[in-house]
Short mmCIF file of C-alpha atoms and ligand atoms in Angstrom, two decimals:
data_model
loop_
_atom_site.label_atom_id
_atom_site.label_comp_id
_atom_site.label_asym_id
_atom_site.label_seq_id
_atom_site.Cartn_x
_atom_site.Cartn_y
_atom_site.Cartn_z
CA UNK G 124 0.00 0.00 0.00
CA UNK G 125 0.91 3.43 -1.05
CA UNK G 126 0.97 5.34 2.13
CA UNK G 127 1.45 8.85 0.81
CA UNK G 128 -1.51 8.77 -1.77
CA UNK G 129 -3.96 11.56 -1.05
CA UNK G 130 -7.67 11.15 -1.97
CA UNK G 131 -9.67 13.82 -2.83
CA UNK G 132 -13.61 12.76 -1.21
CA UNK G 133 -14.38 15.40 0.59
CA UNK G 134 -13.57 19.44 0.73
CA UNK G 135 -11.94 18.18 4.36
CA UNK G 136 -9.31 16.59 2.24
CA UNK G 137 -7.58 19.75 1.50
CA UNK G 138 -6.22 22.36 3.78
CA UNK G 139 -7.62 26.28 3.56
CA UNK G 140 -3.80 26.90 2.43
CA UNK G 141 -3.96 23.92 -0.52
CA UNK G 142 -7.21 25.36 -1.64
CA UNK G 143 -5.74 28.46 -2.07
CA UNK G 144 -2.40 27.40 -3.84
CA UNK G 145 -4.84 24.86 -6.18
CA UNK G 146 -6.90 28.26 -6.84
CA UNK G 147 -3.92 29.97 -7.74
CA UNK G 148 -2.48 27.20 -10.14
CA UNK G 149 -5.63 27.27 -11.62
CA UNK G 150 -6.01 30.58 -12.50
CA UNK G 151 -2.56 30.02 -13.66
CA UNK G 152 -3.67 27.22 -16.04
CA UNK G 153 -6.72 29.30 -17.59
CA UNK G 154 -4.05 31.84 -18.18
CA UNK G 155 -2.10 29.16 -20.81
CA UNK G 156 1.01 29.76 -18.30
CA UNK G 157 2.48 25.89 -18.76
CA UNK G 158 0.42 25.29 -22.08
CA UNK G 159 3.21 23.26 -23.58
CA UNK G 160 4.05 21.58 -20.72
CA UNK G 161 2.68 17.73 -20.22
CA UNK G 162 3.83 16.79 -16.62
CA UNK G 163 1.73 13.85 -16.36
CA UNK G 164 3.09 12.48 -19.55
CA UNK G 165 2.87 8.78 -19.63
CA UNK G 166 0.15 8.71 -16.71
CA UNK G 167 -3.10 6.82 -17.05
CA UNK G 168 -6.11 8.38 -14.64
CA UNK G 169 -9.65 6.32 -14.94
CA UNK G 170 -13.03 7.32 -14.39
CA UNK G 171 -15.34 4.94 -13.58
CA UNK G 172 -18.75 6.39 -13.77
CA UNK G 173 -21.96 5.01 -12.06
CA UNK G 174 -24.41 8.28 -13.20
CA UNK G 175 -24.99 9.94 -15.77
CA UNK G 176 -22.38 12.96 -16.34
CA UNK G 177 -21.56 15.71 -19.27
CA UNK G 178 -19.16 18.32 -17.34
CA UNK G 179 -17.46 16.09 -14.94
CA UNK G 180 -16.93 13.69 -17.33
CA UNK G 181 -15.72 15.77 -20.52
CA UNK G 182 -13.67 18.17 -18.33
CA UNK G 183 -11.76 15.37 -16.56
CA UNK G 184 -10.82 13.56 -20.06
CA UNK G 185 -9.99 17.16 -21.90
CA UNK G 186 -7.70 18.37 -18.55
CA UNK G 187 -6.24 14.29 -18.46
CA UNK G 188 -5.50 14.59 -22.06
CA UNK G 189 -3.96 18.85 -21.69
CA UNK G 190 -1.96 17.30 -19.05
CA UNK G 191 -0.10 14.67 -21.37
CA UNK G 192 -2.24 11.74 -19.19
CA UNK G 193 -4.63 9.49 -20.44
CA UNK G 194 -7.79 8.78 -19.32
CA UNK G 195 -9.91 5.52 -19.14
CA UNK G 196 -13.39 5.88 -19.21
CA UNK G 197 -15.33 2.62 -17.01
CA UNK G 198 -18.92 1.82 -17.11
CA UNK G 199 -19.79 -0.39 -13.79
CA UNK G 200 -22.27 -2.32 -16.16
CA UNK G 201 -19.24 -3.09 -18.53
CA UNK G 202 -16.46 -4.43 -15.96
CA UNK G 203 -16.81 -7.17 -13.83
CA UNK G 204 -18.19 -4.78 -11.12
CA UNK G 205 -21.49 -5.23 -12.74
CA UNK G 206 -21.12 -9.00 -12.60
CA UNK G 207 -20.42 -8.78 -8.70
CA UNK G 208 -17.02 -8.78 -8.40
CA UNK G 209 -15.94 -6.80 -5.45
CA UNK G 210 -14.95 -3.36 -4.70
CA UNK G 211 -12.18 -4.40 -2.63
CA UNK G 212 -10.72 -6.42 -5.71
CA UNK G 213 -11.22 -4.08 -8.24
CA UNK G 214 -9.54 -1.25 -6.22
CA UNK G 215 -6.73 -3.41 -5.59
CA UNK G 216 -6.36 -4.50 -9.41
CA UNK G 217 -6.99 -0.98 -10.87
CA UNK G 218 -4.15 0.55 -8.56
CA UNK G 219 -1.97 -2.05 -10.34
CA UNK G 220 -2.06 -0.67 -13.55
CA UNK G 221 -3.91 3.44 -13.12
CA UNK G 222 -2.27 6.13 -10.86
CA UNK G 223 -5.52 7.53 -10.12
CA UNK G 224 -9.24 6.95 -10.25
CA UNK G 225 -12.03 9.34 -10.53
CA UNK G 226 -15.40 8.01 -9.23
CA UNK G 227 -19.43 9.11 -9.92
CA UNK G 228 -21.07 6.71 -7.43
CA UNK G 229 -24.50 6.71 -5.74
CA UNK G 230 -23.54 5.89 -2.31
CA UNK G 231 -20.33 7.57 -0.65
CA UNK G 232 -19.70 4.24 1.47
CA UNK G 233 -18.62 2.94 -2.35
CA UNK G 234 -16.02 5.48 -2.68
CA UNK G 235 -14.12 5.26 1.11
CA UNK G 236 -14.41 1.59 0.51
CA UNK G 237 -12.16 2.14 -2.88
CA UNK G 238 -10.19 4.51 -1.19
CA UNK G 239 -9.25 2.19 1.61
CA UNK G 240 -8.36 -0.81 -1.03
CA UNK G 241 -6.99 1.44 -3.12
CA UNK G 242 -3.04 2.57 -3.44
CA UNK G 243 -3.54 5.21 -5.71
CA UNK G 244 -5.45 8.76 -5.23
CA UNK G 245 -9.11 8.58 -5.59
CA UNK G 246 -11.22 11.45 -6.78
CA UNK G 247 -14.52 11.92 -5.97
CA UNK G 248 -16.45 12.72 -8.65
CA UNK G 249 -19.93 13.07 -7.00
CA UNK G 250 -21.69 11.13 -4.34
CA UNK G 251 -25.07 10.73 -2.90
CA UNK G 252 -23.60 13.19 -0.10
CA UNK G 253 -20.47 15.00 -1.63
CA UNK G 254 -19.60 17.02 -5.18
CA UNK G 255 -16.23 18.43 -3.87
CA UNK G 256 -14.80 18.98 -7.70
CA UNK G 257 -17.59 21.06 -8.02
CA UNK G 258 -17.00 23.12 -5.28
CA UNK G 259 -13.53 24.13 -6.02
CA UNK G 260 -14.80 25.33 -9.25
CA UNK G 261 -17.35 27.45 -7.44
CA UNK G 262 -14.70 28.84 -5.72
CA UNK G 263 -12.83 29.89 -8.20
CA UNK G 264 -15.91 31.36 -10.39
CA UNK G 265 -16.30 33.41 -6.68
CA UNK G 266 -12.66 34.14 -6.84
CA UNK G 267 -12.61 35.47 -10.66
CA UNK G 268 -16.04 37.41 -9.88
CA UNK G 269 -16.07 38.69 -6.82
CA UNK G 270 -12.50 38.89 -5.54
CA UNK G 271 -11.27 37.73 -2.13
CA UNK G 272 -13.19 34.80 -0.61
CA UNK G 273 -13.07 35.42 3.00
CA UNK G 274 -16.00 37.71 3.81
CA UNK G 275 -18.15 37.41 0.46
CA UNK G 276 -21.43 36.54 1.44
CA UNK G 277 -22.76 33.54 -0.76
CA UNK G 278 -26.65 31.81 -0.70
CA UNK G 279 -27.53 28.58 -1.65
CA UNK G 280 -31.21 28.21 -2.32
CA UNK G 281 -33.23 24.80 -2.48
CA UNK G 282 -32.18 21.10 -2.07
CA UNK G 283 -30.01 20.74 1.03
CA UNK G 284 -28.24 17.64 -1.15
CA UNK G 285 -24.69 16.85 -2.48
CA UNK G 286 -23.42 19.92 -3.78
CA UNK G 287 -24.99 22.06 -0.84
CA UNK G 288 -22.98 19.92 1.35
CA UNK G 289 -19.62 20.56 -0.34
CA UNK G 290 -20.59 23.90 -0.72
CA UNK G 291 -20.55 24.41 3.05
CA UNK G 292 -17.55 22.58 3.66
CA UNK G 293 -16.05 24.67 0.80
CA UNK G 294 -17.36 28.18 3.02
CA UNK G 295 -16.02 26.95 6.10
CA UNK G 296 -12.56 26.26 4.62
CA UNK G 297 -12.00 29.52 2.94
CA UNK G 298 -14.11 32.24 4.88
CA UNK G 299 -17.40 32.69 3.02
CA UNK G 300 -20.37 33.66 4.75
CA UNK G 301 -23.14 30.98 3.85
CA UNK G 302 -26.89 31.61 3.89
CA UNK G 303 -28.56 28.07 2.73
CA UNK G 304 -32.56 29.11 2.24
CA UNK G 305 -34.02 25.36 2.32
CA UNK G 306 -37.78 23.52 3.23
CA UNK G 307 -38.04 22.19 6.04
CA UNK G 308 -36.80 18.11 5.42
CA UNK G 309 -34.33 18.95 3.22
CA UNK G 310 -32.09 20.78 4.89
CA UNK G 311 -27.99 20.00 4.74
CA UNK G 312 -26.28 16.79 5.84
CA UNK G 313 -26.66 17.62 9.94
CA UNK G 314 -22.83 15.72 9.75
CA UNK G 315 -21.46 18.14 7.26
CA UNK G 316 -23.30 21.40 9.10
CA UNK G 317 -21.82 20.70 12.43
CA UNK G 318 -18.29 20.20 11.92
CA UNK G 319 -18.44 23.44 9.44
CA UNK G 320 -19.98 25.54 11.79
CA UNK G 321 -17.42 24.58 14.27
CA UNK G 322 -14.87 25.16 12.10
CA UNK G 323 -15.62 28.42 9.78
CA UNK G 324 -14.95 31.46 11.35
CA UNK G 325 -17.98 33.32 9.64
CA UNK G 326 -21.66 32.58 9.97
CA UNK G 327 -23.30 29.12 8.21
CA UNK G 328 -26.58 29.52 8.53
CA UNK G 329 -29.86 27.24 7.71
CA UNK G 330 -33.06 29.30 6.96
CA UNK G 331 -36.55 28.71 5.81
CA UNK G 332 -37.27 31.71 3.34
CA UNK G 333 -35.19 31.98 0.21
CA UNK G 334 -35.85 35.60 0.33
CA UNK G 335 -34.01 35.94 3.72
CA UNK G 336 -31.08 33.71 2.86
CA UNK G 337 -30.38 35.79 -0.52
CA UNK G 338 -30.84 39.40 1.05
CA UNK G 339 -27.72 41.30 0.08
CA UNK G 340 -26.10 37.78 -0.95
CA UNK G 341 -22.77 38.65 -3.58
CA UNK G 342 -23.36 35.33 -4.91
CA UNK G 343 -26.68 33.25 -5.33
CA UNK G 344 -26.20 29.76 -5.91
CA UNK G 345 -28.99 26.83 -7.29
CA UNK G 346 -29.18 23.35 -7.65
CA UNK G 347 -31.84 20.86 -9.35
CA UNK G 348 -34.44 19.84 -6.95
CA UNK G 349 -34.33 16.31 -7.81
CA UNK G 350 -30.70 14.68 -7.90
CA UNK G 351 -29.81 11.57 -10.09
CA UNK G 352 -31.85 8.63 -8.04
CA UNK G 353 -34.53 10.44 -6.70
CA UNK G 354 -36.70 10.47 -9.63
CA UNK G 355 -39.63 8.50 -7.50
CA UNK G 356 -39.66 11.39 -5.13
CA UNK G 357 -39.80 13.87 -8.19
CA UNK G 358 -43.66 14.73 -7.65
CA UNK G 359 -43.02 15.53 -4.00
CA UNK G 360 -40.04 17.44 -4.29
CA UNK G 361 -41.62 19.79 -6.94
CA UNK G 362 -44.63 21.41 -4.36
CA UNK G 363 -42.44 21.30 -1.97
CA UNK G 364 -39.74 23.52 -3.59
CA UNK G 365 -42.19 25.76 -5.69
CA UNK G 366 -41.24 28.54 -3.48
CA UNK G 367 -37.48 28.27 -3.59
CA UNK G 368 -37.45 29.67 -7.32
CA UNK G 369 -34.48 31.74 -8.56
CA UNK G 370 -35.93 34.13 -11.11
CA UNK G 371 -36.01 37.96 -11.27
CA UNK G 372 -38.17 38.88 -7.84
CA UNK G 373 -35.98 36.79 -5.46
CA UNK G 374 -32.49 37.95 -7.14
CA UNK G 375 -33.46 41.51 -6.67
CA UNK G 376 -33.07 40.81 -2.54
CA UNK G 377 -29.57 40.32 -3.29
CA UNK G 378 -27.04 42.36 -3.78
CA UNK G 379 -27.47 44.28 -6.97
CA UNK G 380 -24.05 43.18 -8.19
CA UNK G 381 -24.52 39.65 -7.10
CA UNK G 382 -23.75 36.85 -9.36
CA UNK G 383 -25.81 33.66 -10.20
CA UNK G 384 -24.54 29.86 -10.11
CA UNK G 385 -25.73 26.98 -10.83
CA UNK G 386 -23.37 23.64 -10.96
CA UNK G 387 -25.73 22.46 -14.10
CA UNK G 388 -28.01 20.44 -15.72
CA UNK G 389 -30.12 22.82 -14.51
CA UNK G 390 -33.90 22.49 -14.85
CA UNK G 391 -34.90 25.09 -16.67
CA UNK G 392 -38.35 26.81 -15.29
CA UNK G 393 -38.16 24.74 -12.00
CA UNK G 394 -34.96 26.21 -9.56
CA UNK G 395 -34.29 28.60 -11.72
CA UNK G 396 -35.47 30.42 -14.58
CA UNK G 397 -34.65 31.64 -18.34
CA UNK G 398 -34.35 34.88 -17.66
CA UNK G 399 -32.00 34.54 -14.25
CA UNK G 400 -29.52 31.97 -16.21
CA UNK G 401 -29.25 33.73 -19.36
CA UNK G 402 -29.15 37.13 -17.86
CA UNK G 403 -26.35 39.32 -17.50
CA UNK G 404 -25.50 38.24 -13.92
CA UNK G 405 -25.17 34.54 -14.77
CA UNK G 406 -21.91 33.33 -14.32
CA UNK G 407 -22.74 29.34 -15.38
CA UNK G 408 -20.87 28.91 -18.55
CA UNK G 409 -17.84 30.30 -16.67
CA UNK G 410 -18.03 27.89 -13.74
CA UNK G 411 -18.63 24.78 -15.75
CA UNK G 412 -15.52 26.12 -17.96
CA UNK G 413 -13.54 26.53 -14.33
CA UNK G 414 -14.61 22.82 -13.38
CA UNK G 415 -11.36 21.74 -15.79
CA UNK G 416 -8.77 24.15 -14.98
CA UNK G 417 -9.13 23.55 -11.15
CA UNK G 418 -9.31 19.81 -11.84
CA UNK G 419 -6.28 20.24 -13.95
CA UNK G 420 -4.52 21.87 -10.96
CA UNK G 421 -6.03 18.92 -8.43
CA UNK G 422 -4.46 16.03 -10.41
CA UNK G 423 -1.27 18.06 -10.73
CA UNK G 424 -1.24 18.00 -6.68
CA UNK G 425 -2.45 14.76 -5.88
CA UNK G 426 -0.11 13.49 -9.14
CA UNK G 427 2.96 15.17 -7.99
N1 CP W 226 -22.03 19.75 -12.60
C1 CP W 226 -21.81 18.47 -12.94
O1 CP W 226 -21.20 17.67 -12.21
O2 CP W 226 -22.29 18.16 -14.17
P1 CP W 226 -22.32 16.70 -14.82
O3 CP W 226 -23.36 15.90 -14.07
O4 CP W 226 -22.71 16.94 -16.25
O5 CP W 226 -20.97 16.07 -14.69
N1 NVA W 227 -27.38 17.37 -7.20
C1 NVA W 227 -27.21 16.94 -8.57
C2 NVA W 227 -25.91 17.46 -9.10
C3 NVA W 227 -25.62 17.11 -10.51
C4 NVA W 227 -24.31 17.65 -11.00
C5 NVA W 227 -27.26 15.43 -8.64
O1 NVA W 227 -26.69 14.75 -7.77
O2 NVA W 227 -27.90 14.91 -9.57
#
């Protein structure tokens, strides 16, 4: 067993001062500083995929590929892992011949279970309970946008699910002041909320109203209301959310500056709506782009 392999799960897995150097390299990257350069020539990085996925997916096997890497692409349903063979055994043979695995799984459990078989880094690529790739893309969308992170005052508004969770964690780590305007049921991991209140030195704060979370918010910040595998619950979810709409009326309690994200798909007309996502204070397109430079700058890291 590799012993100094770093996994990438959770937000937790990288200190406020790594998040900041990654941010930096990124921004770096974007620039075309290192163009040229391949330093993970002869590399191979796999991504075995459970879900559905059009950003995580394309912007890992573009960065892999700008890198000098190359990157496997695994359906579950076309390895053995769809015949039953173990997690515990694949991790062990894939660390044999990749030196590092990006995974889209439904439960998280799957993911530290390949971690702990595994010698190489694992990435997550989004869990039922984490989206941490996506998060350090959000932060550097807030970086590029709104300057300095410590301070900037950022609202999430609707499902309390995977990518509010890393979200948070993301907040505590680096200083942002979080507003998360949710129905009651469906608020945050209570896990994830505890341990980054305790840590963040600014406020993380559940509320019911969206119009309370996103007063004077710099950044306002959507998800879809129904995540992969919880299409049964789709009815439900929909009444219960109707109020947690980002269009024109809520966005004006923010900040009139503020910017709007969205970690896409998005569902157009439900959490958000034409006019928010293709108006002028959008920032989506630029924070899907920013999901491969910072990735870029992650495998560099964990690669090095
Ligand atoms: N935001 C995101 O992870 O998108 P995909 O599901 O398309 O990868
Ligand atoms: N919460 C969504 C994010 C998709 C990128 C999901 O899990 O489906």
């Amino acid at each position: 067993m590799n012993t100094t392999k770093r996994d990438f799960l959770t937000v937790w897995d990288l200190s406020s001062e790594e998040i900041d150097s990654l941010l930096k390299r990124a921004i770096e990257l974007k620039s075309g500083k290192d163009a040229n350069k391949c330093p993970l020539i002869g590399r191979s990085i796999g991504l075995l995929f459970e879900k559905a996925s059009t950003r995580t997916r394309v912007s890992f096997e573009v960065g892999i590929y700008q890198l000098g890497a190359q990157s496997i692409y695994m359906n579950p349903k076309e390895i053995q892992i769809g015949r039953g063979e173990t997690i515990h055994d694949t991790a062990k043979v894939l660390s044999r011949y990749l030196n590092a695995i990006v995974i889209r799984t439904f439960s998280h459990h799957t993911l530290l279970e390949f971690a702990h078989y595994s010698s190489i880094p694992v990435i997550n690529g989004l869990s039922d309970l984490h989206h941490p790739c996506q998060a350090l893309a959000d932060l550097m969308t807030i970086l590029e946008k709104k300057g300095p992170l410590n301070g900037t005052r950022l609202a999430y508004i609707g499902d309390g699910n995977n990518v509010a969770n890393s979200l948070i964690e993301a907040a505590a780590r680096t200083g942002i002041h979080m507003t998360i305007g949710c129905p009651k049921g469906y608020e945050p991991d209570p896990d994830v909320l505890e341990k980054a209140t305790s840590v963040s030195k600014n406020e993380i704060v559940v509320m019911k109203e969206a119009k309370d979370a996103v007063f004077k918010a710099d950044v306002v910040y959507t998800d879809v209301w129904v995540s992969m595998g919880q299409e049964k619950e789709a009815a439900k979810k929909k009444m219960k959310f109707s109020r947690y709409q980002i269009n024109s009326k809520l966005l004006s309690y923010a900040d009139r500056d503020a910017i709007v994200l969205h970690c896409l798909p998005a569902h157009r007309g439900e959490e958000i709506t034409d006019e928010v996502i293709d108006g002028p204070q959008s920032a989506v397109f630029d924070q899907a782009e920013n999901r491969m430079h910072i990735q870029k700058a992650l495998l560099e890291f964990l690669l090095k």
